[in-house]
Amino acid sequence: MKTQTKKSSDWKHQLHEIIYEADTPAGKWFDILLFIIIIISIILVMLESVKTIDDKYHTILLTAEWIITVFFTIEYIARVISIKKPSKYIFSFYGIVDLLSTIPLYLSFFFAGSQVFLAVRALRLLRVFRILKLVRFMGEASQLKEAIKSSRAKIAVFIYTVLILSVIMGTVMYLIEGAEAGFTSIPRSIYWTIVTLTTVGYGDIAPVTPAGQIIATIIMILGYGIIAVPTGIVTVEFAKQGGSDTNNADYSAEIHTNTQVCRHCNADNHKDNATFCYNCGNHLHEH
Amino acid sequence: MKTQTKKSSDWKHQLHEIIYEADTPAGKWFDILLFIIIIISIILVMLESVKTIDDKYHTILLTAEWIITVFFTIEYIARVISIKKPSKYIFSFYGIVDLLSTIPLYLSFFFAGSQVFLAVRALRLLRVFRILKLVRFMGEASQLKEAIKSSRAKIAVFIYTVLILSVIMGTVMYLIEGAEAGFTSIPRSIYWTIVTLTTVGYGDIAPVTPAGQIIATIIMILGYGIIAVPTGIVTVEFAKQGGSDTNNADYSAEIHTNTQVCRHCNADNHKDNATFCYNCGNHLHEH
Amino acid sequence: MKTQTKKSSDWKHQLHEIIYEADTPAGKWFDILLFIIIIISIILVMLESVKTIDDKYHTILLTAEWIITVFFTIEYIARVISIKKPSKYIFSFYGIVDLLSTIPLYLSFFFAGSQVFLAVRALRLLRVFRILKLVRFMGEASQLKEAIKSSRAKIAVFIYTVLILSVIMGTVMYLIEGAEAGFTSIPRSIYWTIVTLTTVGYGDIAPVTPAGQIIATIIMILGYGIIAVPTGIVTVEFAKQGGSDTNNADYSAEIHTNTQVCRHCNADNHKDNATFCYNCGNHLHEH
Amino acid sequence: MKTQTKKSSDWKHQLHEIIYEADTPAGKWFDILLFIIIIISIILVMLESVKTIDDKYHTILLTAEWIITVFFTIEYIARVISIKKPSKYIFSFYGIVDLLSTIPLYLSFFFAGSQVFLAVRALRLLRVFRILKLVRFMGEASQLKEAIKSSRAKIAVFIYTVLILSVIMGTVMYLIEGAEAGFTSIPRSIYWTIVTLTTVGYGDIAPVTPAGQIIATIIMILGYGIIAVPTGIVTVEFAKQGGSDTNNADYSAEIHTNTQVCRHCNADNHKDNATFCYNCGNHLHEH
């Protein structure tokens, strides 16, 4: 296996290189095409939801939707057949997203005659999750993920505290303000408390009694101060990672450019000089 | 006393281990059960406050409330009798919370016939403070507490400044805007100023005169900038604690798992290999 | 002069010690009394502005106001006569605040008969600035002041940028939205832009056209991101000061307790073992 | 060229020194005059947009506008003729801004008779971009720019995440809330989601169903937490730059005071002792 050299005779191998990787011109063009089609697809879903536009251009929108569905169907099939162990792709995050991006239109046939209008509507809107296909192009974001991951416990305690505070403050406001001011039930009061604590402040519900306004003031100042906690947590995490950065100064500029993906196990993030998959041990350029 | 070994014959000792500690299977199951019942209890209080739900399911809600009250009563009695010095528990934070979580339904008997509707309502809502029983499960959160504690003085100065600013700005807005725009009194204007300064912005009161809008703009930019102060304070405190972290790198992952609680003085946070209570000197496993 | 010992025969000296300093029991009691009277005074101004309260208790409020004015008058005179160079106090920040806190009621005599209602009202509201007398009790806050001072230039650039952005974005919104949505003039549009950029969001003016909503979205995300800039600036400044803190670990706990104030030049913040004023060279305990 | 000494005989050279540089008294006065005229010009555009003011003082505003336009015309011509390679100035950022600041009134002649009212209005509003001329006086702001530049990639990932989140959450809200609550289309729902996520919260659209309010609550807490990410990124970048600051402690105080601008290539930021332009190699004081 070690002496095996890269041959490009196998069409499945070539397909894999085009679809999964981005270091050949064809692979790059495929990625750009996919990106544009996803964006168009999302815009279509949005436009369809605007009544005035849908009334006018219904046929055009539906036709475009069919073209996109066909493209995504071909892409999905190509991804499944070009990989050696299809299950590795099918049950991965992207596999599920790709499937969900493809089926809505097909499924709408089954429900077409039925009265379950909401189900069909929900199904069609499912297409918006195609946006998750874009995550593919987001690159690493590893530092962000790392920072959030390692401060998970602290963030959980923070949210826990915010929720306990909201429940208590919400109940107090319900007792003080009552139904006239819009605090008709505890859940609604809690909703208002979170709206205030997070400094969103819609104003659809607002305290009218002096006592209620004093409590509201306290909640606001609390919310204004508490925002410092997640900020502090994340900043310190970033700083820690930034600290090790100084050793290899150009780290932040180092964007992962190796787009090799193992055909056997679908693992990515291989080293630039890797010949074998770090995950399953198979030859990366084998076919 | 030093040579005394752990015996589990005493039922009170076993009860203490189940209720107060979480390192035996029974203790863990009790904790999970308690957690679920508290959550259910809070949801009941909330649902009861929603008129449409209360009208429909009043009997079910009341029955469920009785079952929970009985459970909490048994829990409270068990906690009191299983500890050696009941006063240590009764007058602790959790002791008071547990009592307040149990009595509302009992007390409502005394006020049932009376006309003091608001008192009864307030009493029933007291049950929402059961959520504080959840603090038990929140683990340490010690770093958060530490950071807030050591920046107490700075935060006090910050709140002091915000309040002085609000009083002055509120008065100025009262003078400029007057009653037409909703600035009917100084307290109301101060309320509006805090709503603006904390960037909540309900919009129930909003300046209408050009002069008022200019002042409002200044308050907003002030508030937008001032938020940096608590954030800066807390971040630096976190960073300081994080600085000593680097020495023992896995600190953040180290969650306190020793749930031993002294039966004599109710102290917790014992060391893993502790045989005697660090607080009162009694044997931890004695009974 | 160096051999001169402290004598308390001089009543002016004793008065100075009581009013200006807080290290004698009498001085402490005076400070507490002053603090309470200021707070009461502010509350009185607020209550007076609430129409329903003023209608009911007008006489009581006016009487209380007179008592407080007399107290502040005596305090002001005592401060002037107990200091060696009255001008040093009179033209200081506190001197001016103390004078403004005292005169409103006296001045209202001159304007009483006149028709200049607004001037009298403004004059009476001037009393709210008494809250600035509280700054005296705020202690040092030196670290906060220091951090803001040394990041002054950066904060100025930040505000400059925010204002330029607001003017441009406000004009664009004025052009797109027009008068129907409430964007009746450029100043009003700029006001709305700042309301949005600072994430206050009253909702008194809100974009209605799709194009306006897209621009609004961009402004919001900008504002959401830009808030990071003052936060970053202040945090780094705090961290710098905190960095030198680690050398003398108990710095944050070190609250300035020497309340000696020079009778000659009104300078404070003397060293604990100071015998002579660091500012004018006179003996601190001389009389 | 090296032996060439500075002579001030050339009037073009003198003009260049006055307009482009600020180290001669004349140059300083010109800068102050320009600053004041720009500010007045912006205020004029604003006042013109206020209908009541424009109706009253239309002639005065127009006259003032003409005076300013003439001044800017002279300034533009002077800038072009005093530089050796006019194209270097004309196609620079300031060159374009200066041109745009001058032409609106002239262009309005061409469109005066036409019906394209909106175009004329847009053209007149173009004058507001004169505010960009103020950027000249903003000094360096280099640290801010640097911090934002080096955290560009992270900020892009952050905005990308926010947008993906908004699209998904907006669609979910559209499905749950429907048209009654104002969520009439997906784009509108996404607009609402961004209003909520950025904690702006206008309240023009607000969820009314319990399910919608629960999702809204999640979006708010997400937005409240996510704000920590840009803050963390920018703070760490500032801290890194601040870290190298400690070596040359007075860096923050060091404001660039050399205002020499090369007459050949319009490059600025020359060293204090520079004789030749670092960019094109020509003599800086040559004429």
mmCIF file of C-alpha atoms in Angstrom, chain B residues 65-163:
data_model
loop_
_atom_site.group_PDB
_atom_site.id
_atom_site.type_symbol
_atom_site.label_atom_id
_atom_site.label_comp_id
_atom_site.label_asym_id
_atom_site.label_seq_id
_atom_site.Cartn_x
_atom_site.Cartn_y
_atom_site.Cartn_z
ATOM 1 C CA GLU B 65 -50.016 20.690 44.801
ATOM 2 C CA TRP B 66 -51.146 18.626 47.821
ATOM 3 C CA ILE B 67 -48.991 15.654 46.808
ATOM 4 C CA ILE B 68 -45.962 17.924 46.422
ATOM 5 C CA THR B 69 -46.644 19.652 49.736
ATOM 6 C CA VAL B 70 -46.809 16.268 51.488
ATOM 7 C CA PHE B 71 -43.536 15.204 49.851
ATOM 8 C CA PHE B 72 -41.812 18.441 50.889
ATOM 9 C CA THR B 73 -43.209 18.044 54.427
ATOM 10 C CA ILE B 74 -41.717 14.558 54.713
ATOM 11 C CA GLU B 75 -38.428 15.801 53.242
ATOM 12 C CA TYR B 76 -38.303 18.674 55.730
ATOM 13 C CA ILE B 77 -39.025 16.418 58.743
ATOM 14 C CA ALA B 78 -36.462 13.869 57.511
ATOM 15 C CA ARG B 79 -33.831 16.585 57.186
ATOM 16 C CA VAL B 80 -34.559 17.836 60.706
ATOM 17 C CA ILE B 81 -34.486 14.456 62.440
ATOM 18 C CA SER B 82 -31.491 12.996 60.570
ATOM 19 C CA ILE B 83 -29.165 15.825 61.573
ATOM 20 C CA LYS B 84 -27.623 15.860 65.076
ATOM 21 C CA LYS B 85 -28.126 19.578 65.701
ATOM 22 C CA PRO B 86 -31.422 20.416 63.922
ATOM 23 C CA SER B 87 -30.936 24.137 64.555
ATOM 24 C CA LYS B 88 -27.873 24.079 62.285
ATOM 25 C CA TYR B 89 -30.147 23.073 59.409
ATOM 26 C CA ILE B 90 -33.330 24.941 60.358
ATOM 27 C CA PHE B 91 -31.675 28.345 60.450
ATOM 28 C CA SER B 92 -29.435 27.776 57.444
ATOM 29 C CA PHE B 93 -30.263 29.233 53.996
ATOM 30 C CA TYR B 94 -31.572 25.884 52.738
ATOM 31 C CA GLY B 95 -33.505 25.263 55.965
ATOM 32 C CA ILE B 96 -35.454 28.493 55.545
ATOM 33 C CA VAL B 97 -35.996 27.908 51.821
ATOM 34 C CA ASP B 98 -37.238 24.367 52.512
ATOM 35 C CA LEU B 99 -39.650 25.606 55.172
ATOM 36 C CA LEU B 100 -40.994 28.369 52.930
ATOM 37 C CA SER B 101 -41.410 25.785 50.154
ATOM 38 C CA THR B 102 -43.571 23.612 52.410
ATOM 39 C CA ILE B 103 -45.884 25.894 54.381
ATOM 40 C CA PRO B 104 -47.846 28.015 51.816
ATOM 41 C CA LEU B 105 -50.634 25.451 51.412
ATOM 42 C CA TYR B 106 -50.936 24.916 55.187
ATOM 43 C CA LEU B 107 -51.013 28.627 55.876
ATOM 44 C CA SER B 108 -53.740 29.162 53.283
ATOM 45 C CA PHE B 109 -56.097 27.358 55.714
ATOM 46 C CA PHE B 110 -55.743 30.113 58.251
ATOM 47 C CA PHE B 111 -56.480 32.806 55.710
ATOM 48 C CA ALA B 112 -58.996 30.796 53.699
ATOM 49 C CA GLY B 113 -62.108 32.377 55.173
ATOM 50 C CA SER B 114 -60.613 35.815 55.427
ATOM 51 C CA GLN B 115 -61.003 38.541 52.852
ATOM 52 C CA VAL B 116 -57.269 39.279 52.575
ATOM 53 C CA PHE B 117 -57.210 38.016 49.026
ATOM 54 C CA LEU B 118 -53.875 39.620 48.166
ATOM 55 C CA ALA B 119 -52.167 38.022 51.179
ATOM 56 C CA VAL B 120 -53.379 34.563 50.158
ATOM 57 C CA ARG B 121 -52.314 35.184 46.579
ATOM 58 C CA ALA B 122 -48.880 36.383 47.712
ATOM 59 C CA LEU B 123 -48.663 33.347 49.963
ATOM 60 C CA ARG B 124 -49.408 30.947 47.147
ATOM 61 C CA LEU B 125 -46.858 32.657 44.938
ATOM 62 C CA LEU B 126 -44.306 32.167 47.704
ATOM 63 C CA ARG B 127 -44.129 28.635 46.381
ATOM 64 C CA VAL B 128 -42.163 29.924 43.414
ATOM 65 C CA PHE B 129 -39.216 30.450 45.734
ATOM 66 C CA ARG B 130 -38.937 26.651 45.732
ATOM 67 C CA ILE B 131 -36.728 27.339 42.770
ATOM 68 C CA LEU B 132 -34.077 28.354 45.296
ATOM 69 C CA LYS B 133 -34.015 24.701 46.344
ATOM 70 C CA LEU B 134 -32.372 24.194 42.956
ATOM 71 C CA VAL B 135 -29.364 26.213 44.088
ATOM 72 C CA ARG B 136 -28.357 23.017 45.876
ATOM 73 C CA PHE B 137 -27.683 21.378 42.541
ATOM 74 C CA MET B 138 -25.782 24.296 41.079
ATOM 75 C CA GLY B 139 -22.447 22.953 42.220
ATOM 76 C CA GLU B 140 -19.698 25.366 43.104
ATOM 77 C CA ALA B 141 -19.894 28.417 40.882
ATOM 78 C CA SER B 142 -17.152 29.481 43.245
ATOM 79 C CA GLN B 143 -15.082 31.249 40.610
ATOM 80 C CA LEU B 144 -18.048 33.399 39.602
ATOM 81 C CA LYS B 145 -18.839 34.216 43.229
ATOM 82 C CA GLU B 146 -15.167 34.966 43.900
ATOM 83 C CA ALA B 147 -14.906 37.330 40.923
ATOM 84 C CA ILE B 148 -18.035 39.239 41.931
ATOM 85 C CA LYS B 149 -16.945 39.322 45.586
ATOM 86 C CA SER B 150 -13.513 40.763 44.939
ATOM 87 C CA SER B 151 -14.846 43.430 42.589
ATOM 88 C CA ARG B 152 -17.670 44.360 45.002
ATOM 89 C CA ALA B 153 -16.244 47.788 45.849
ATOM 90 C CA LYS B 154 -15.753 48.762 42.210
ATOM 91 C CA ILE B 155 -19.232 47.560 41.265
ATOM 92 C CA ALA B 156 -20.699 49.592 44.155
ATOM 93 C CA VAL B 157 -18.946 52.748 42.912
ATOM 94 C CA PHE B 158 -20.242 51.956 39.417
ATOM 95 C CA ILE B 159 -23.882 51.582 40.552
ATOM 96 C CA TYR B 160 -23.511 54.711 42.716
ATOM 97 C CA THR B 161 -22.330 56.657 39.649
ATOM 98 C CA VAL B 162 -25.146 55.270 37.484
ATOM 99 C CA LEU B 163 -27.725 56.294 40.093
#
